[in-house]
XYZ file of N, CA, C and O in Angstrom:
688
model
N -68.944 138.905 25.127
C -67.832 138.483 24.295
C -67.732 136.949 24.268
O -67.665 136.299 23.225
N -67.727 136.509 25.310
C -67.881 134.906 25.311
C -68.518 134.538 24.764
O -68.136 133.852 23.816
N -70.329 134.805 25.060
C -71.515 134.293 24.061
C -71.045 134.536 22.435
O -71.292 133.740 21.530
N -70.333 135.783 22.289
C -69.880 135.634 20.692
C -69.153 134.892 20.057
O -69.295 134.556 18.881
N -67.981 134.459 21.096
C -66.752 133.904 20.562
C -67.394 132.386 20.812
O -66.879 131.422 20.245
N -68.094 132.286 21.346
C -69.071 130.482 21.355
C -70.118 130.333 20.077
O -70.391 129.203 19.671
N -70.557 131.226 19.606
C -71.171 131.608 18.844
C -70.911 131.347 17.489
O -71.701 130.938 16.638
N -69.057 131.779 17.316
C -68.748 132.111 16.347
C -68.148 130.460 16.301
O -68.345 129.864 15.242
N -67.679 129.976 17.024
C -67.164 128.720 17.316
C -68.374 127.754 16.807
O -68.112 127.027 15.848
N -69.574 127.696 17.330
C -70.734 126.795 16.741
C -70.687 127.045 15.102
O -70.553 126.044 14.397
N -70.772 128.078 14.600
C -70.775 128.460 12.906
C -69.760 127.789 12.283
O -69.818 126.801 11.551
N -68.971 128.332 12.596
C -67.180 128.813 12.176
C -66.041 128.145 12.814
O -64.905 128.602 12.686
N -66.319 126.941 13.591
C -65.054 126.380 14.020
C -63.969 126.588 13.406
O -63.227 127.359 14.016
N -63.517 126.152 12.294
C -61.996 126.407 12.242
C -61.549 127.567 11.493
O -60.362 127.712 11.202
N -62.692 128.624 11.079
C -62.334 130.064 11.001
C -61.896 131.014 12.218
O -61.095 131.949 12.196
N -62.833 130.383 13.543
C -62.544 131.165 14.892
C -60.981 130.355 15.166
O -59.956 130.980 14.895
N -60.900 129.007 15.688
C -59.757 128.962 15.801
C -58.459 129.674 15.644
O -57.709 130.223 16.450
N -58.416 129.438 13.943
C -57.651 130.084 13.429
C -57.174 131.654 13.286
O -56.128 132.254 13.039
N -58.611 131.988 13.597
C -58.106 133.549 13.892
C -57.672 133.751 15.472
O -56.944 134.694 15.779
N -58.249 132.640 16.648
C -57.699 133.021 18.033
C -56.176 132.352 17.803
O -55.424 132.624 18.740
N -55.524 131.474 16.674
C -54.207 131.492 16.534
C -53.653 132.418 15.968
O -52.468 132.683 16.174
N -54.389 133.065 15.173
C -53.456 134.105 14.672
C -52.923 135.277 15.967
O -51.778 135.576 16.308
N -53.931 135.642 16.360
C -53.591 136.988 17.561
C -52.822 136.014 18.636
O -52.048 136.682 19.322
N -52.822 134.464 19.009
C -51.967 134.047 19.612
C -50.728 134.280 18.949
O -50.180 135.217 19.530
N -50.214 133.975 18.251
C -49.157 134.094 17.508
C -48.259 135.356 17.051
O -47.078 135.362 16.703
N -49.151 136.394 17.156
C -48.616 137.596 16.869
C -48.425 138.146 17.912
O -47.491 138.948 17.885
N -49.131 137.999 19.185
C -48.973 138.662 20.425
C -47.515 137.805 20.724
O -46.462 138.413 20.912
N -47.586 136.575 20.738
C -45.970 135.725 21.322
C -45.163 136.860 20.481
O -44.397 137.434 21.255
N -45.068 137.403 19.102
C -43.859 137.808 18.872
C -43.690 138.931 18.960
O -42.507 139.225 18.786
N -44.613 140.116 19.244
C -44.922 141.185 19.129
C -43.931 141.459 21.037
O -43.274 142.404 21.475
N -44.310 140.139 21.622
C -43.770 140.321 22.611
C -42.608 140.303 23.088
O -42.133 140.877 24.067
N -41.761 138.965 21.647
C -40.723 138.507 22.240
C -39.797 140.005 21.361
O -38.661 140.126 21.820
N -40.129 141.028 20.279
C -39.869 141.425 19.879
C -39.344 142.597 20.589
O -38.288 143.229 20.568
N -40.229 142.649 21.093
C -40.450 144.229 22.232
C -39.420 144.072 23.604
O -38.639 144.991 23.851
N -39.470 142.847 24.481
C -39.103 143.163 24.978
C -37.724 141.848 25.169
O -36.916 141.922 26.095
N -37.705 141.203 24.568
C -36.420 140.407 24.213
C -35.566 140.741 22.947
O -34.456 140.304 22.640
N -36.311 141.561 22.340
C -35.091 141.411 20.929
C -34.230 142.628 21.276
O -34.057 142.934 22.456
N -33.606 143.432 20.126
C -32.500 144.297 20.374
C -33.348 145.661 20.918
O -34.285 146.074 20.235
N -32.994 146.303 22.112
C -33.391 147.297 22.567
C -33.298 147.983 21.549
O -32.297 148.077 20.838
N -34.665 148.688 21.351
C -34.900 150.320 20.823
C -35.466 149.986 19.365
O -36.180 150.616 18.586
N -34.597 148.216 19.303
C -35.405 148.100 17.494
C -36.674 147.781 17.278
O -37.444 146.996 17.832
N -36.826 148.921 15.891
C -38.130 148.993 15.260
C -39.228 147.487 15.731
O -38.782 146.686 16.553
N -40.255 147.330 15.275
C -40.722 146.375 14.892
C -40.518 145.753 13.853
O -40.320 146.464 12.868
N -40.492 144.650 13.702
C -40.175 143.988 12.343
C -41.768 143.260 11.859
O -42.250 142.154 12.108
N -42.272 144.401 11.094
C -43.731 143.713 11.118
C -43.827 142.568 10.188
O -44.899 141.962 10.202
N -42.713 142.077 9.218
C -43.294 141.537 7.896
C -42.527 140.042 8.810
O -42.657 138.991 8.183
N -41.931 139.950 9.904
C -41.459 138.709 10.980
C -43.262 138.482 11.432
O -43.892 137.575 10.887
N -43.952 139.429 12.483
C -44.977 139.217 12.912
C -45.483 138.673 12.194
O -45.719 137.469 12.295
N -45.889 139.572 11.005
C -46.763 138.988 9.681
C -46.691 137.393 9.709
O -47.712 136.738 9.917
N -45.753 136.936 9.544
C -45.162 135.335 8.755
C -45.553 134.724 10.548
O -46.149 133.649 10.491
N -45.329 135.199 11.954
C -45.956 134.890 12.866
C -47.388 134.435 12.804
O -47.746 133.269 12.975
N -48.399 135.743 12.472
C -49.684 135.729 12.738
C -49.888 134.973 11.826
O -50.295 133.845 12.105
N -49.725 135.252 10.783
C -50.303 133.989 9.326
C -49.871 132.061 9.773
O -50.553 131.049 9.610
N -48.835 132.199 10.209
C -48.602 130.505 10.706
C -49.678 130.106 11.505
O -50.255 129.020 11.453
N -49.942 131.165 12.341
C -51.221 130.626 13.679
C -52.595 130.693 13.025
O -53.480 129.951 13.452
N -52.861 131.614 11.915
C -54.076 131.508 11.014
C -54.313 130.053 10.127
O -55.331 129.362 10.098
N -53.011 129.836 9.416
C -52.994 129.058 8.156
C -52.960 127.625 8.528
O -53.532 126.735 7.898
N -52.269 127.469 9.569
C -51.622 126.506 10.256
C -51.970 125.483 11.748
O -52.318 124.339 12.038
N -51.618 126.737 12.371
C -51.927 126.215 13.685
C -53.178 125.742 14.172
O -53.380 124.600 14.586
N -54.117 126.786 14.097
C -55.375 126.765 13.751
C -56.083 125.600 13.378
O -56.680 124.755 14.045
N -55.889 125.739 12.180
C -57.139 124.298 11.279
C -56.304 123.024 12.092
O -56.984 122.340 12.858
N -55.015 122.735 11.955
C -54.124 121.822 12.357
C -54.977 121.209 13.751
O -55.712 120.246 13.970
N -54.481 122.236 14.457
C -55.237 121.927 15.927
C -56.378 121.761 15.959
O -56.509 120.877 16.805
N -57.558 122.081 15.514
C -58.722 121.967 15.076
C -58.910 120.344 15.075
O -59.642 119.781 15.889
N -58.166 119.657 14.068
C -58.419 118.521 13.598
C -57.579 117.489 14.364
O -58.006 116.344 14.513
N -56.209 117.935 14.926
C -55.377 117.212 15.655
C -56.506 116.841 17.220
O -56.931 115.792 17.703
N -56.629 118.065 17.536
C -57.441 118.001 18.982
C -58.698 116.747 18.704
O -58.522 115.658 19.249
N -59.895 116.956 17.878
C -60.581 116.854 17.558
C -60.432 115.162 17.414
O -61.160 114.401 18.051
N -59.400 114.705 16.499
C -58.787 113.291 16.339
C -58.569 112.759 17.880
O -59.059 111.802 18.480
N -57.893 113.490 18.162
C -57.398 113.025 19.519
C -58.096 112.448 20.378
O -57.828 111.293 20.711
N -59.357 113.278 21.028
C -60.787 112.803 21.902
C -61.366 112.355 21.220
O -62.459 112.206 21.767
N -61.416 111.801 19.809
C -62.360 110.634 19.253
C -61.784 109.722 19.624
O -62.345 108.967 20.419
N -60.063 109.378 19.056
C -59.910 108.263 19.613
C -60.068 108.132 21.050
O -61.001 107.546 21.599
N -59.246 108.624 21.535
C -59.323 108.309 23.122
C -60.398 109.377 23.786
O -60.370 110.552 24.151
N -61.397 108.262 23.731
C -62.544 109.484 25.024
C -62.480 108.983 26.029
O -62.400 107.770 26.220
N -62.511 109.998 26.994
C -62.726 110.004 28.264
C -61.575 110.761 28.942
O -60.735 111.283 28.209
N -61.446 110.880 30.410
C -60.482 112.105 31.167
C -60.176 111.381 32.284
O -59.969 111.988 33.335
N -60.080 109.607 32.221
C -59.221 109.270 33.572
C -57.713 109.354 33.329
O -57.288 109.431 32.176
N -56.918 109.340 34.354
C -55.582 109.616 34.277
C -55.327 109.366 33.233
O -54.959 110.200 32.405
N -55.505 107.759 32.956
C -54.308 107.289 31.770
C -54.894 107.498 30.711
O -54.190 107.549 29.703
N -56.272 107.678 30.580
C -56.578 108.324 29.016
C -55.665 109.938 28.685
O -55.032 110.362 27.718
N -56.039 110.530 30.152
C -55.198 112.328 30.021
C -53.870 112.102 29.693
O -53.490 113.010 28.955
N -52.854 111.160 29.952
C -51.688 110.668 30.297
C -51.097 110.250 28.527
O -50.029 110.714 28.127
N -51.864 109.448 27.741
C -52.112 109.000 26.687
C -51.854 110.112 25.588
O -51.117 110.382 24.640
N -52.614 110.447 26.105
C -53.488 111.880 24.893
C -52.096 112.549 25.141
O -51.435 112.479 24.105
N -51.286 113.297 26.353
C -49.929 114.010 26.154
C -49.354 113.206 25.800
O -49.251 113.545 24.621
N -48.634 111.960 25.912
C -47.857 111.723 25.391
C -48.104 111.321 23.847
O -47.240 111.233 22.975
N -49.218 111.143 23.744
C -49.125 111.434 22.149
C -48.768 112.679 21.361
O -47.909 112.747 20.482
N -49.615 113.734 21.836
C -49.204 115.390 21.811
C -47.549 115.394 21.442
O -47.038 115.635 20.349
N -46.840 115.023 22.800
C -45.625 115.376 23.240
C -44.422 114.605 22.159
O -43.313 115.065 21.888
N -45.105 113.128 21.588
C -44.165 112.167 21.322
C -44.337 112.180 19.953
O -43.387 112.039 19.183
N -45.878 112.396 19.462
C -45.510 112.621 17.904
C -45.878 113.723 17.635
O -45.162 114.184 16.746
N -46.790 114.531 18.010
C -47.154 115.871 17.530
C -46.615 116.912 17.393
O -46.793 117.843 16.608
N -45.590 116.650 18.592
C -44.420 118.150 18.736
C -43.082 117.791 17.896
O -42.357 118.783 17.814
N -42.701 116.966 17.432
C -41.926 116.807 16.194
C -41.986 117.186 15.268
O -40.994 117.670 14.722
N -43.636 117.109 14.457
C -44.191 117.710 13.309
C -44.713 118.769 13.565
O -44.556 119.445 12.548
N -45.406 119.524 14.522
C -45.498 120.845 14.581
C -44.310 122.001 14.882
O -44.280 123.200 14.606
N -43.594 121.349 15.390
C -41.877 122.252 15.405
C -41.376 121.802 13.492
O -41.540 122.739 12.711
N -41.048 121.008 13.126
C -40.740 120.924 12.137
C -41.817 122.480 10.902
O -41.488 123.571 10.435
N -43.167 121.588 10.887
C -43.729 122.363 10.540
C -44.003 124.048 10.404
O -44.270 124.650 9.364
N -43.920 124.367 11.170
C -43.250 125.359 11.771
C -42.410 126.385 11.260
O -42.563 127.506 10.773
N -41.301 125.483 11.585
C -39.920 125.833 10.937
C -39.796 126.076 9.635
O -39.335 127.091 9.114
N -40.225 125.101 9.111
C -40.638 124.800 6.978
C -41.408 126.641 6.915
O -40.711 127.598 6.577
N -42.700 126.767 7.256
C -43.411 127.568 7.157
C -42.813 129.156 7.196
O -43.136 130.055 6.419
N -41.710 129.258 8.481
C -41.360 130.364 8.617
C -39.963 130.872 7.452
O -39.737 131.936 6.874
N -39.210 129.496 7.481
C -38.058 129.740 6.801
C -38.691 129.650 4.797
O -38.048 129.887 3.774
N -39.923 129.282 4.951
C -40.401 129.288 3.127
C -40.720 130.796 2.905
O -40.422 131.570 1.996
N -41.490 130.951 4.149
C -42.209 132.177 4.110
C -41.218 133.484 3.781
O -41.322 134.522 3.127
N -40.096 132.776 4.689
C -38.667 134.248 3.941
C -37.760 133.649 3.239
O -36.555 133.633 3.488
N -38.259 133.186 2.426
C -37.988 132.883 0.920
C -35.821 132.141 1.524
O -34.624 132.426 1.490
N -36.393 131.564 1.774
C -35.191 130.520 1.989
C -35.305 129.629 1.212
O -36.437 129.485 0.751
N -34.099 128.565 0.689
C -33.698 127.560 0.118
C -34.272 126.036 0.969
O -34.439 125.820 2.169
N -34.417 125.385 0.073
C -35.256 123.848 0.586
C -33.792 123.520 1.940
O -33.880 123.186 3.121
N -32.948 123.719 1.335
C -31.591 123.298 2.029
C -31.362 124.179 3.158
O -30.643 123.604 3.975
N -31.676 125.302 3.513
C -31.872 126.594 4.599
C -32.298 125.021 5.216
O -31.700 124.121 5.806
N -34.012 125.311 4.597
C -35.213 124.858 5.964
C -34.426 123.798 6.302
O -33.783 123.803 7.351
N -34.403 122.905 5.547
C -33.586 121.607 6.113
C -32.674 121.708 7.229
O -33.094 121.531 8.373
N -31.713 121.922 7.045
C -30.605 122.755 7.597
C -31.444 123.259 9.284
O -31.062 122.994 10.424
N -32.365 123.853 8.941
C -32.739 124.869 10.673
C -33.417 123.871 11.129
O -33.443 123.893 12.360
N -34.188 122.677 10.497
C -35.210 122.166 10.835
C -34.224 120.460 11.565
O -34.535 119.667 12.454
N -33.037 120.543 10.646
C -31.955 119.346 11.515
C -31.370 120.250 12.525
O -30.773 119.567 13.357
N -31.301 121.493 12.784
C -30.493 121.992 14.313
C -31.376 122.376 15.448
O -31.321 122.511 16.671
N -32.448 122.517 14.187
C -33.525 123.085 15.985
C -34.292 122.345 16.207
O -34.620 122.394 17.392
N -34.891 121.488 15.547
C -36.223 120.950 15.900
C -35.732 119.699 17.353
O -36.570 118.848 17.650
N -35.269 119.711 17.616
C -34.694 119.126 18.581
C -34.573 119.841 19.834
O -34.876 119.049 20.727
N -34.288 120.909 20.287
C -34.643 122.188 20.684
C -35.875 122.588 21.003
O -36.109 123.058 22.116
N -36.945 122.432 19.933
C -38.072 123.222 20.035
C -38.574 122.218 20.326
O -39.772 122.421 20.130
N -38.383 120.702 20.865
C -39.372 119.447 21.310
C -38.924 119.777 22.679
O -39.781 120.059 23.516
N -37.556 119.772 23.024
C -37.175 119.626 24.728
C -37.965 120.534 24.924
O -38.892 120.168 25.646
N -38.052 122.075 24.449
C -38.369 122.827 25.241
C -40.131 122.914 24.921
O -40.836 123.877 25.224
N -40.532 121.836 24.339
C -42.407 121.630 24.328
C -42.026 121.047 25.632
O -42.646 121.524 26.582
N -41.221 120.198 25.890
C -41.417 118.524 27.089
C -41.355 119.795 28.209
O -41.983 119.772 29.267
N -40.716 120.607 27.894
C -40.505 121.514 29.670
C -42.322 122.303 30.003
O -42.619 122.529 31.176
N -43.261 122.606 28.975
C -43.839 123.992 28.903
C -45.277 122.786 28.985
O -46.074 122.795 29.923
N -45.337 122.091 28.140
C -46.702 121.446 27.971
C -47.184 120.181 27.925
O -47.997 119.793 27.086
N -46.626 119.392 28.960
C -47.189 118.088 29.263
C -48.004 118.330 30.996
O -48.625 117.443 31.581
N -47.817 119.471 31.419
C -48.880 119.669 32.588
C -49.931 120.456 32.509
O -50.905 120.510 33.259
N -49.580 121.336 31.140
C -51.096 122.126 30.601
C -51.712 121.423 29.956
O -52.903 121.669 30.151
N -51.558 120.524 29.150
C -52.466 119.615 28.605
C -52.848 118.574 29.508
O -53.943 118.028 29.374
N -52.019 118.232 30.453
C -52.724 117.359 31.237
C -54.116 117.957 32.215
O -55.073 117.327 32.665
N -53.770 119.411 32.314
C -55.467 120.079 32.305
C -55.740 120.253 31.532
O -56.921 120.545 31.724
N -55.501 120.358 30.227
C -56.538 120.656 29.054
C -57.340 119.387 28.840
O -58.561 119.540 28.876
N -56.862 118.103 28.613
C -57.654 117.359 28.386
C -58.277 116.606 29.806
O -59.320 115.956 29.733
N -57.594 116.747 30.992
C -58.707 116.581 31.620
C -60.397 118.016 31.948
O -61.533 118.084 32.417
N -59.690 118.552 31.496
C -60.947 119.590 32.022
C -61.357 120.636 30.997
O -61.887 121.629 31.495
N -61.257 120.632 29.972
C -61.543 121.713 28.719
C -62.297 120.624 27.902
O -61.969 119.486 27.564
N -63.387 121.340 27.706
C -64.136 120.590 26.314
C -63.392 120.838 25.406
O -62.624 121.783 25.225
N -63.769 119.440 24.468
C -62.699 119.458 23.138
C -63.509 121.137 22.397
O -62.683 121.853 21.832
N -64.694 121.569 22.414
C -64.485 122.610 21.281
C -63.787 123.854 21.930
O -63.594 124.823 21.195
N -63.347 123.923 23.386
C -62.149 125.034 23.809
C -61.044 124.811 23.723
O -60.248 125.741 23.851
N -60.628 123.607 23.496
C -58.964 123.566 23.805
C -58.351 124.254 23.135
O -57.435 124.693 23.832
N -58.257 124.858 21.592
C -57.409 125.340 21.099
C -57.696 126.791 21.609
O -56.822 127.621 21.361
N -58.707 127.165 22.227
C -58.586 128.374 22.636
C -57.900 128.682 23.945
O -57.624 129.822 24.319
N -57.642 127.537 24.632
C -57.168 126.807 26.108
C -55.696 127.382 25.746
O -55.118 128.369 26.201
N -55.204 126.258 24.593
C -53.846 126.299 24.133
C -53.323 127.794 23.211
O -52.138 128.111 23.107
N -54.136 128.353 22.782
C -53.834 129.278 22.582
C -53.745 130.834 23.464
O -53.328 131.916 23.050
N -54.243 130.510 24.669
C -53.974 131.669 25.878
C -52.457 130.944 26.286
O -51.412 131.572 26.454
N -52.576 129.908 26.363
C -50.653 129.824 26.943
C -49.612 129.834 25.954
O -48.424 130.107 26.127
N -50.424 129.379 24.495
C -49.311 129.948 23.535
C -48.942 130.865 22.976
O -48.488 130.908 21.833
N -49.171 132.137 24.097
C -48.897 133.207 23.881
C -47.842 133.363 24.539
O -47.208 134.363 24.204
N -47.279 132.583 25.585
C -46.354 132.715 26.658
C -45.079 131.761 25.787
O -43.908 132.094 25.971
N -45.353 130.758 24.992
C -44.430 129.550 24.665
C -43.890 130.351 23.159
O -42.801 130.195 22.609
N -45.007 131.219 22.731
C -44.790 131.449 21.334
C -43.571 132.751 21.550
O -42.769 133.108 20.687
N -43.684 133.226 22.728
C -42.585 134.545 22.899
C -40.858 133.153 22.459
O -40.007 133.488 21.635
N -40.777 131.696 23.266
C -39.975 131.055 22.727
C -39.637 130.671 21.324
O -38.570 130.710 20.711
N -40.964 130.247 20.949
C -40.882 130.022 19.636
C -40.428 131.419 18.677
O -39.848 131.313 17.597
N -40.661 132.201 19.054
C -40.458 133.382 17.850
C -38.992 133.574 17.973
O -38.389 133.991 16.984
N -38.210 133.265 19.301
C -36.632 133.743 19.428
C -36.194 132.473 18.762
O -35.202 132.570 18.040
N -36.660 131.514 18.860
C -35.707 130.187 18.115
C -35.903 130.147 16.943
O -34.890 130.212 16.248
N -37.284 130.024 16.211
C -37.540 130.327 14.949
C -37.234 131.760 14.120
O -37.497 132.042 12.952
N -36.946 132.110 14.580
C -36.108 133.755 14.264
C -34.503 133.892 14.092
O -33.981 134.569 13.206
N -33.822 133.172 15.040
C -32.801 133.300 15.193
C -31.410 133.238 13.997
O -30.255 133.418 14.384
């Protein structure tokens, strides 16, 4: 499975990505659904749906090219390059990927420009503190110790754990 998914990664970079964001993304909500949302209720598959498709459409290629930017500019893995690289992540990236985000999920269910606006001035503020709590010490192993062509697969095994957050705030 590895040799494949490396495989498919040499061909297909930001087709594999994007599909290991999608099943990231759907597993976070499939999870937060099941066992955080209202006991006993159904699944809400066409929520997942607008889940898995953000981590396909989105997350994916995004990260692909964000990561990718990132270790061009700054190469190398001593502290303050690793140190650098999060707080860039942390200081501009997680602003526009929470925003982003947000736009995506609230377009996707056919909300008003003024909705997104609206969720994207109450939460996105919210969805940065709670990046600053979850991922400035996983990336500080990701970029010291993950080759740039794993990280999004790096970041996408723990954003299965962050995305159970993201799906209750972006849902809510």
């Amino acid at each position: 499975l590895w040799n494949a998914y490396n495989a498919s990664l040499e061909s297909y970079p930001i087709l594999t990505k994007a599909i290991t964001s999608l099943i990231g993304f759907l597993a976070g909500d499939l999870i937060a659904q099941k066992f955080l949302g209202e006991k006993g209720a159904p699944i809400d598959w066409a929520r997942a749906a607008r889940m898995a498709s953000f981590g396909f459409l989105l997350h994916g290629p995004t990260g692909h090219y964000f990561y990718g930017a990132l270790d061009r500019l700054i190469v190398g893995t001593s502290p303050i390059k690793v140190a650098s690289k999060v707080a860039i992540d942390q200081i501009l990236w997680a602003p526009v990927f929470t925003a982003m985000f947000f736009s995506y999920l609230g377009f996707t269910e056919r909300k008003s420009v003024k909705e997104v606006k609206t969720k994207i001035t109450n939460d996105t503020w919210t969805g940065v503190t709670t990046s600053w709590k979850f991922w400035p010490l996983a990336h500080a192993i990701n970029f010291a110790f993950v080759p740039t062509s794993q990280r999004l697969l790096y970041v996408n095994s723990l954003q299965i754990g962050y995305n159970v957050i993201l799906s209750i705030l972006g849902n809510k």
